[in-house]
Short mmCIF file of C-alpha atoms in Angstrom, two decimals:
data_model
loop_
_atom_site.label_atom_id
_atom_site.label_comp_id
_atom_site.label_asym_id
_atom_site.label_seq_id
_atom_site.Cartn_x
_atom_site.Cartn_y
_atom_site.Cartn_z
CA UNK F 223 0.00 0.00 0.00
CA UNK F 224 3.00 2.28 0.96
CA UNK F 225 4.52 1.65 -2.55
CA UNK F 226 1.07 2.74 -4.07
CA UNK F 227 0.83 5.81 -2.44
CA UNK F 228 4.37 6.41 -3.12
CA UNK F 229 3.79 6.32 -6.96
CA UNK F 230 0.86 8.05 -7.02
CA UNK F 231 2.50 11.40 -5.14
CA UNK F 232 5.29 10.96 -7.80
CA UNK F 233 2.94 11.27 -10.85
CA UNK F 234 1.08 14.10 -8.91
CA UNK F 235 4.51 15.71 -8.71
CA UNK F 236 5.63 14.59 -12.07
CA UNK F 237 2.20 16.29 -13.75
CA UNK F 238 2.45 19.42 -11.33
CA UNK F 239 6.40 19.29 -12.83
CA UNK F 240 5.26 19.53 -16.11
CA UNK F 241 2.08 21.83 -15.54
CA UNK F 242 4.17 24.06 -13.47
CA UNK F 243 0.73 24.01 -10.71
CA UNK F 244 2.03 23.97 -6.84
CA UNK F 245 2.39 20.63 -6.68
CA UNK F 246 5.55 20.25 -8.78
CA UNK F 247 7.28 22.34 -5.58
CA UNK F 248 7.46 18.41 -4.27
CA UNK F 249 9.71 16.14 -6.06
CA UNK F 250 10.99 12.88 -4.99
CA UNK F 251 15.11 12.69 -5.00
CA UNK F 252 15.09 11.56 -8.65
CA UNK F 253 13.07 14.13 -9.74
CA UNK F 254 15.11 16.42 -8.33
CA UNK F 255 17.94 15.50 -10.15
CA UNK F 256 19.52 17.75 -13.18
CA UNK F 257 18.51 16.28 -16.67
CA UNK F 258 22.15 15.54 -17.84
CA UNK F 259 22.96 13.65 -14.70
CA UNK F 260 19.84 10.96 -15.28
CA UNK F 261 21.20 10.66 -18.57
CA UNK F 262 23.96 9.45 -17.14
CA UNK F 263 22.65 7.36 -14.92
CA UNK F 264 20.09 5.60 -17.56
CA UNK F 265 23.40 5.24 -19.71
CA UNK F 266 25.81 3.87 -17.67
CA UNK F 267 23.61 1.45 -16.00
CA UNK F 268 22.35 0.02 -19.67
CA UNK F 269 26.13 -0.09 -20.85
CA UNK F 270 27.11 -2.18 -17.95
CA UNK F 271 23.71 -4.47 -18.41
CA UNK F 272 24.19 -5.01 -21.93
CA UNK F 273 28.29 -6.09 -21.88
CA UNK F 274 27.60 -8.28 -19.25
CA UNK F 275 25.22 -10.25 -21.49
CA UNK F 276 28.07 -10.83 -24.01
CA UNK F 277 30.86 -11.16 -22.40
CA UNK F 278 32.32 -14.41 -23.21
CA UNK F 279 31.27 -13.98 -27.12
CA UNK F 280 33.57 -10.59 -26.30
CA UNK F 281 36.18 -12.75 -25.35
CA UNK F 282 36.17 -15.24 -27.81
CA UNK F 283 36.17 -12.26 -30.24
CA UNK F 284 39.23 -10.86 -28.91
CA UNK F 285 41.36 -13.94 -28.91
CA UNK F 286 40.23 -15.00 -32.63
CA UNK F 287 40.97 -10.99 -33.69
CA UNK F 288 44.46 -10.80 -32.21
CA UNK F 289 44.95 -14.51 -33.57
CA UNK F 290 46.36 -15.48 -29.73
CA UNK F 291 47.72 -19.18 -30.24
CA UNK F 292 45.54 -22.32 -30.07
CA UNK F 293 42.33 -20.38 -30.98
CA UNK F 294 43.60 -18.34 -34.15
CA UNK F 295 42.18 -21.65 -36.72
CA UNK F 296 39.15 -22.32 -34.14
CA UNK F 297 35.42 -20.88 -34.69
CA UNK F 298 33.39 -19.65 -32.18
CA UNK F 299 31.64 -22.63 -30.88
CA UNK F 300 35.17 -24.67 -30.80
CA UNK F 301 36.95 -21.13 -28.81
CA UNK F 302 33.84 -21.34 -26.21
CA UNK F 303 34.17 -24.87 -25.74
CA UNK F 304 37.83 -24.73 -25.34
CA UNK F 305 37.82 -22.08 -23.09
CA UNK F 306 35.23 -23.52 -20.57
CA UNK F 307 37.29 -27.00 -20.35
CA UNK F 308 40.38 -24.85 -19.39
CA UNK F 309 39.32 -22.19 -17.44
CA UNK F 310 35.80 -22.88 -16.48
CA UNK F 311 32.89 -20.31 -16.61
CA UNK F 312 34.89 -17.66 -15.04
CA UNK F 313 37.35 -17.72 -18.48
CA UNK F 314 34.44 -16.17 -19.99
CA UNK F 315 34.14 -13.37 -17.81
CA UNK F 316 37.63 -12.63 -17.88
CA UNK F 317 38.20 -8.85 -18.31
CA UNK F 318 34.75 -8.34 -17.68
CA UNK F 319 35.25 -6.21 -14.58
CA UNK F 320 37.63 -4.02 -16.66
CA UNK F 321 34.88 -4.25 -19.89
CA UNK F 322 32.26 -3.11 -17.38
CA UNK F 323 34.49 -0.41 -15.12
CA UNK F 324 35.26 1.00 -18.42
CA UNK F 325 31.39 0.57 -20.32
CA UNK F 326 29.56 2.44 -17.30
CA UNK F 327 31.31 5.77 -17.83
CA UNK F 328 31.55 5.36 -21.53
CA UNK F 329 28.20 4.41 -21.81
CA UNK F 330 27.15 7.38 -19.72
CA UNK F 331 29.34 9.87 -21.30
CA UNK F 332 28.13 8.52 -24.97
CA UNK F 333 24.55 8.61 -24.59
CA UNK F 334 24.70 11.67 -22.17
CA UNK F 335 26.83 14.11 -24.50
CA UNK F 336 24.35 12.46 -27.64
CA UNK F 337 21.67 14.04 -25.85
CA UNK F 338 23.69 17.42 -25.20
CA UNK F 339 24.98 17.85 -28.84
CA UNK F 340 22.02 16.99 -30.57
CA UNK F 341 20.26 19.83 -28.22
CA UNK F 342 23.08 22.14 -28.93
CA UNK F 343 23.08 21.22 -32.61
CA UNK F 344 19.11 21.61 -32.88
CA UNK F 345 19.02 24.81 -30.74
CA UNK F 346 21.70 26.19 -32.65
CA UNK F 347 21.79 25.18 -36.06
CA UNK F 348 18.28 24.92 -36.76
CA UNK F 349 18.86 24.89 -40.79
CA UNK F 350 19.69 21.56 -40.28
CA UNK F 351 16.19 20.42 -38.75
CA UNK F 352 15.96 17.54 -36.52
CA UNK F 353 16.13 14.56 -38.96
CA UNK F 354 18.20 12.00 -38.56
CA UNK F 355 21.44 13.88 -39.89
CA UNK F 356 21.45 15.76 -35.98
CA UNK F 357 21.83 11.88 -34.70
CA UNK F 358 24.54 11.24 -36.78
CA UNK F 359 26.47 14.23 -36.03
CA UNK F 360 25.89 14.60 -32.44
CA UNK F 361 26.10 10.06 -32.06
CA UNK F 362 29.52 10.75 -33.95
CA UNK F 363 30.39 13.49 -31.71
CA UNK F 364 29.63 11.60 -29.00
CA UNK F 365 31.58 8.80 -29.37
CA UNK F 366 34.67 10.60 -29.87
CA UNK F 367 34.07 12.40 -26.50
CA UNK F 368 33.25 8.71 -24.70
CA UNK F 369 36.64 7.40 -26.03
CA UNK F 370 38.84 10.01 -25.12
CA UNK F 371 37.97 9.80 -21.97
CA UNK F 372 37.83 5.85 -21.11
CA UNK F 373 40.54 4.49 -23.57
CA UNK F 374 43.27 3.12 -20.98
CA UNK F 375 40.42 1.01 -19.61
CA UNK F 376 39.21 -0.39 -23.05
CA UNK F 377 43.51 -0.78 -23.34
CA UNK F 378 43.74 -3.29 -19.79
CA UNK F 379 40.41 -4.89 -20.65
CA UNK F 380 41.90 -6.12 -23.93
CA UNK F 381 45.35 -7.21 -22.09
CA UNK F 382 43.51 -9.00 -19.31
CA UNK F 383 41.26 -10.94 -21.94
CA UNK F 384 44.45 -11.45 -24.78
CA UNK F 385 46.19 -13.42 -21.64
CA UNK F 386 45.23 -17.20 -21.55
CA UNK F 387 45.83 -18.85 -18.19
CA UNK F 388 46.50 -22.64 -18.04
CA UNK F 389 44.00 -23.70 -15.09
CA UNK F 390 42.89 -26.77 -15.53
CA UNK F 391 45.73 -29.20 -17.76
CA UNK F 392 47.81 -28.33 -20.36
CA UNK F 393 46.68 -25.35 -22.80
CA UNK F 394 49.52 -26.03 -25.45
CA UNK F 395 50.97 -29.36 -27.04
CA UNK F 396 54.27 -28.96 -25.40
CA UNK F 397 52.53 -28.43 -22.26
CA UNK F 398 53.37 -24.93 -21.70
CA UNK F 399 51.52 -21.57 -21.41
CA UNK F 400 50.92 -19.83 -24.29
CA UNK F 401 52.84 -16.55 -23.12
CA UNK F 402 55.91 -16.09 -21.90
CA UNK F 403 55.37 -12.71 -19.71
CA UNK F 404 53.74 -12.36 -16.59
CA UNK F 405 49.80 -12.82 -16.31
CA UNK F 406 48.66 -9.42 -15.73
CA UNK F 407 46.59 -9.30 -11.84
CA UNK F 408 43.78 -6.60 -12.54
CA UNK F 409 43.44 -3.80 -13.98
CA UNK F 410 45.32 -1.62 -11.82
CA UNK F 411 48.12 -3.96 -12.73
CA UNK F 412 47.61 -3.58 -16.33
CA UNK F 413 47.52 0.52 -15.99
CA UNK F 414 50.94 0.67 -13.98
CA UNK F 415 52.91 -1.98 -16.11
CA UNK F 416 51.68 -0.08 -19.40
CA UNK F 417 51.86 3.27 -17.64
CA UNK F 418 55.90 1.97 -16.61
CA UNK F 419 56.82 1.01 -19.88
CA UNK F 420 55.76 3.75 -22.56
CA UNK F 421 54.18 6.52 -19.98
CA UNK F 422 51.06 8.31 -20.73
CA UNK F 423 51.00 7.67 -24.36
CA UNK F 424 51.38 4.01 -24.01
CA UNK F 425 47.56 4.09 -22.23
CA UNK F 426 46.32 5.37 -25.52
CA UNK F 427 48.21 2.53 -28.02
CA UNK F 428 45.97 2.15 -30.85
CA UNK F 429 43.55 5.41 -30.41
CA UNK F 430 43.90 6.34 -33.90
CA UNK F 431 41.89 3.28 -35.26
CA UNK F 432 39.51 3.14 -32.46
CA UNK F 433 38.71 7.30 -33.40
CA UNK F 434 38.74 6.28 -36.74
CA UNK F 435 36.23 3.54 -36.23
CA UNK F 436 34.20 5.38 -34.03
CA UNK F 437 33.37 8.51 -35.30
CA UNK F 438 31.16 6.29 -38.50
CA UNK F 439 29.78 3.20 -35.88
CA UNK F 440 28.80 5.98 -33.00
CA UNK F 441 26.79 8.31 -35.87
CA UNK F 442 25.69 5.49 -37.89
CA UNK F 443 24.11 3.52 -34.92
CA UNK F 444 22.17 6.51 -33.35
CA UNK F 445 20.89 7.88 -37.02
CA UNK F 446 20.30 3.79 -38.05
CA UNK F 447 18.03 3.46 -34.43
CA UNK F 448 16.22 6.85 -34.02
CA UNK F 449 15.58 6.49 -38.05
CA UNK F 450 13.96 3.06 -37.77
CA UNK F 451 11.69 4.48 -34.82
CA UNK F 452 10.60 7.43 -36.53
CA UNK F 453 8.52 4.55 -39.10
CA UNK F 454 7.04 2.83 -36.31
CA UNK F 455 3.57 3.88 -35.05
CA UNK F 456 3.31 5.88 -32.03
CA UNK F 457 1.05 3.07 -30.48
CA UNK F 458 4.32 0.78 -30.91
CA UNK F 459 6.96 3.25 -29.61
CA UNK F 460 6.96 1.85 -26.27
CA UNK F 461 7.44 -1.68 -27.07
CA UNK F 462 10.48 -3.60 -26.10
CA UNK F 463 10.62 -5.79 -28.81
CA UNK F 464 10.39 -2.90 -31.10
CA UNK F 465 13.47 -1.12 -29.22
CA UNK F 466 15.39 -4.62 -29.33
CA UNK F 467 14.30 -4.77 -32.70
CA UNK F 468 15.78 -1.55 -34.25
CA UNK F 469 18.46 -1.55 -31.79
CA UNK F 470 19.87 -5.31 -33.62
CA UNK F 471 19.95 -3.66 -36.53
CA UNK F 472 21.17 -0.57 -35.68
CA UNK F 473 24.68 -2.71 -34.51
CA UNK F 474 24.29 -4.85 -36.70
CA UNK F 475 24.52 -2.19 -40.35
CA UNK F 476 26.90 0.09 -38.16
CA UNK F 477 29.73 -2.30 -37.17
CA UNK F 478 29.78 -4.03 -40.27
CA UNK F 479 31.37 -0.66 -42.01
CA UNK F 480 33.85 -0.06 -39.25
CA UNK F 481 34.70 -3.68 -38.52
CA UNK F 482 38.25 -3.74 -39.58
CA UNK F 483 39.38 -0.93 -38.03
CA UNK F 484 38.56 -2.75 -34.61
CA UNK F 485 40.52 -5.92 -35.80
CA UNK F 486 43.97 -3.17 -35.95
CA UNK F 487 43.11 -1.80 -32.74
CA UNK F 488 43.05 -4.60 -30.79
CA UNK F 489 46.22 -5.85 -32.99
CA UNK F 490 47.70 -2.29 -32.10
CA UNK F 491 47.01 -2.87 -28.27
CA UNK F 492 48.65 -6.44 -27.43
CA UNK F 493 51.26 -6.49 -30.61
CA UNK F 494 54.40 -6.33 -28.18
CA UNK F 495 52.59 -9.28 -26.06
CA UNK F 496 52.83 -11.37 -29.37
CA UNK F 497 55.55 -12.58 -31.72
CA UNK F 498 55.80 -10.80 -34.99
CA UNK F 499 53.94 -12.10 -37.82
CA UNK F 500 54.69 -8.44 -39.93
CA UNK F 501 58.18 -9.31 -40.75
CA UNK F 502 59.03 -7.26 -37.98
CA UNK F 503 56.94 -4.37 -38.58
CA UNK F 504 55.02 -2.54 -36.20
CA UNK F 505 52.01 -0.77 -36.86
CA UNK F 506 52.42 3.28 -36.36
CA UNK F 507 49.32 4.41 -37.57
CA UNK F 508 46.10 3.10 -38.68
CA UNK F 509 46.16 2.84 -42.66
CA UNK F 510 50.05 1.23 -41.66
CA UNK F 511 48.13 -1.54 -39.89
CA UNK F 512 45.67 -2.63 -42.19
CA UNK F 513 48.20 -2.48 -45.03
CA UNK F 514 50.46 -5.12 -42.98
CA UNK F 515 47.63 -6.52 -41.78
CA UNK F 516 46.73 -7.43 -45.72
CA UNK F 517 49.73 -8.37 -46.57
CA UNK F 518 51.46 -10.51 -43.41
CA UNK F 519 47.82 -12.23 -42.27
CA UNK F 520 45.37 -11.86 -45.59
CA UNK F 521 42.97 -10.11 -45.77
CA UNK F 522 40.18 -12.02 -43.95
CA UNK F 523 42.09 -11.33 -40.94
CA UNK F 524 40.09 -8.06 -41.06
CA UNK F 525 36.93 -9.98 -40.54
CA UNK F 526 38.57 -12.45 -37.83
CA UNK F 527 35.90 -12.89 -35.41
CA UNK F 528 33.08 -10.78 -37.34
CA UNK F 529 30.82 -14.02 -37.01
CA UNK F 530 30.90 -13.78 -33.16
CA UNK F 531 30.87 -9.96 -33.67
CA UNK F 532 27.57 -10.31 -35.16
CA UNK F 533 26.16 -12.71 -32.83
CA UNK F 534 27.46 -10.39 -30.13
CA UNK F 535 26.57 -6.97 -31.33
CA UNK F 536 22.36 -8.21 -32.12
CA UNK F 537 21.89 -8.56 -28.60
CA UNK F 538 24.39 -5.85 -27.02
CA UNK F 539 23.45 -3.09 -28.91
CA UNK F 540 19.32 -3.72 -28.76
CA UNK F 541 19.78 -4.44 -25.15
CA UNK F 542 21.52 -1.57 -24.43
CA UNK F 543 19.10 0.87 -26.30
CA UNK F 544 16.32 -0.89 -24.97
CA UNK F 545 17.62 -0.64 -21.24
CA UNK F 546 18.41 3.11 -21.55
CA UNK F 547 15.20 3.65 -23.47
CA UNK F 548 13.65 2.02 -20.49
CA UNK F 549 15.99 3.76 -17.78
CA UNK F 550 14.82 7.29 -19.74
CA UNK F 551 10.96 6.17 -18.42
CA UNK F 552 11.78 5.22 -15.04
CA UNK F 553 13.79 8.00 -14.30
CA UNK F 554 11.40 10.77 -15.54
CA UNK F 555 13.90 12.11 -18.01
CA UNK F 556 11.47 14.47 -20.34
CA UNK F 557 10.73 13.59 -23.93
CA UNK F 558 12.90 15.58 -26.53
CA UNK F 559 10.61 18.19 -27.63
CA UNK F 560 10.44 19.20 -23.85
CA UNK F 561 13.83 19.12 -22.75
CA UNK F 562 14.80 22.37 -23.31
CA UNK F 563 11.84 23.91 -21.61
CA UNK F 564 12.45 21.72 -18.45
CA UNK F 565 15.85 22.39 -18.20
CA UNK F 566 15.40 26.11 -18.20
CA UNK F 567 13.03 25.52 -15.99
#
C-alpha cells in the first residue's frame, strides 16, 4: 500500500512538474535531479547491463581478432568450448570487470553528451532540422568524447582478456603456457605496467583506429536506431521488442562498415605481447596496420571474429538501447521536444 501511495505522489509531482501548478514544488530525489545527470545514470547502468550479457562472445572475439595461439584456426563454438574446459565459466568473464568499469562511464558519457549535442546542434543550427542527420552528427560526436575519456580502460580490458591462463591441464601441445610474460593481476596492474613502460602515451596505443572507427559506428548507430523508430507507429513506440528490434539492426549495419578498423586496434594494443607475424613491422598508424595486416595475415584477418561480432553486437546493442530507453521512463527524463523547456526551468 505504501509503494502505491508512493507512486501516485510521484505522478502528482511529475504532472504538477510539467504543468508548473504547486504541486511540482514536491519532487521525490530523482526528480530532483539535473537532466544531464539521469542521462547518465540511464546510460551507464544500460552499458554495464548489456556487456555483461556478451561477455564471453567478447572474449572469444578478442582472442580469434588478435589470432592469440591455439584459438587463431578455431570458430566460435570450438573457442567457447575450449575455453570452458580450461578455465571454467569464469574464463568467460575474464576482463569483464575491466569491460564493465570501463562501459559504465563510456556508456554514460556517450549517450549523455548524444543528448547534449544533438540539443546544442538543434538549438543552434536549426537549418539543419531535426532529422536524422542531428543523430549522426551529435552520435559521432559523441563517441569521440566517450573514447577520449575511457581508452586506458578499453587498453587493460583487452590485455587481461588477450592473456590465456592454463587452469585446468595443459593449454599447449608442449605443455606450456601460451605466453611467456607475466599474467597481468587486474586492472590496476595492467595501468601501472603499461603506464611503466611507454608513460602516458602508451595508455592510448591504438587510439587512432579506435577514433577512426568510431566517429562512422557511433553516428551510424544513433541515425540507423532513431531512423527506424521514426517509421514505427506511435502506439508501438513503447514496445520492447520494437526497441530490441531496431536496436539489432542498428549494430548490426553500423559495425559491419567499421569492422576492420577494430581488428587493428586490438592488434595495435597487445602487438608487443605477441611474436611478430609483420616481418618485424610494427604498426604506427592506422592505414600502416591494415596495409600489414593485408599483406602478413590476408585479408580475412580483417573480418577475424566478425561471425561472433555479429552474434554479439544483435543482442548488445538492442539491449543496451532498450535498457536506456527504459531507464529514460523510469527515471522521468522528459521527452525531446520538452527538454529544453524543463531544463530552463
Amino acid at each position: 500500500m505504501g509503494s502505491s501511495q508512493q507512486g501516485s505522489t510521484l505522478s502528482t509531482n511529475v504532472a504538477g512538474y510539467v504543468d508548473g501548478s504547486s504541486a511540482g514544488r514536491e519532487f521525490s530525489h530523482i526528480d530532483a535531479l539535473p537532466v544531464y545527470v539521469k542521462e547518465l545514470i540511464a546510460g551507464g547502468a544500460a552499458g554495464a547491463f548489456a556487456k555483461t550479457a556478451v561477455a564471453p562472445l567478447e572474449r572469444t572475439k578478442i582472442l580469434l581478432q588478435t589470432r592469440t595461439q591455439g584459438f587463431h584456426s578455431l570458430g566460435v563454438y570450438q573457442s567457447l568450448k575450449k575455453l570452458l574446459k580450461h578455465e571454467g565459466v569464469a574464463g568467460f568473464y575474464k576482463g569483464n570487470g575491466a569491460s564493465v568499469l570501463r562501459i559504465v562511464p563510456y556508456a554514460a558519457l556517450h549517450f549523455m553528451t548524444y543528448e547534449q549535442y544533438r540539443c546544442w546542434i538543434v538549438n543552434n543550427y536549426s537549418a539543419l532540422g531535426t532529422g536524422p542527420v542531428i543523430d549522426l552528427l551529435a552520435g559521432s560526436a559523441a563517441g569521440g568524447t566517450a573514447v577520449l575519456f575511457t581508452y586506458p580502460l578499453d587498453l587493460a580490458r583487452t590485455k587481461l582478456a588477450y592473456q590465456v591462463a592454463e587452469t585446468r591441464g595443459s593449454l599447449g601441445n608442449g605443455g606450456r603456457n601460451f605466453h611467456a610474460q607475466p599474467l597481468y593481476n587486474g586492472i590496476r596492474n595492467v595501468l601501472e605496467s603499461v603506464y611503466r613502460e611507454g608513460g602516458a602515451r602508451a595508455l592510448y596505443r591504438g587510439i587512432g583506429p579506435t577514433l577512426v572507427g568510431i566517429l562512422p559506428y557511433a553516428g551510424l548507430k544513433f541515425y540507423i536506431y532513431e531512423e527506424l523508430k521514426r517509421h514505427v507507429p506511435e502506439e508501438h513506440q513503447s514496445s520492447i521488442s520494437m526497441r530490441l528490434s531496431c536496436g539489432a539492426l542498428a549494430g548490426l549495419f553500423g559495425q559491419t562498415f567499421t569492422y576492420p578498423l577494430d581488428v587493428v586496434r586490438r592488434q595495435m594494443q597487445v602487438e608487443h605481447l605477441q611474436p611478430s607475424t609483420s616481418g618485424g613491422a610494427r604498426y604506427r598508424n592506422t592505414g600502416e596496420g591494415l596495409a600489414i595486416i593485408i599483406r602478413y595475415q590476408g585479408w580475412r584477418q580483417l573480418f577475424a571474429g566478425l561471425s561472433i561480432n555479429y552474434m554479439k553486437i544483435v543482442p548488445s546493442v538492442a539491449i543496451g538501447f532498450t535498457a536506456y530507453d527504459t531507464m529514460k521512463s523510469w527515471l522521468h527524463i522528459p521527452p525531446r521536444q520538452k527538454s529544453r523547456a524543463v531544463s530552463a526551468a
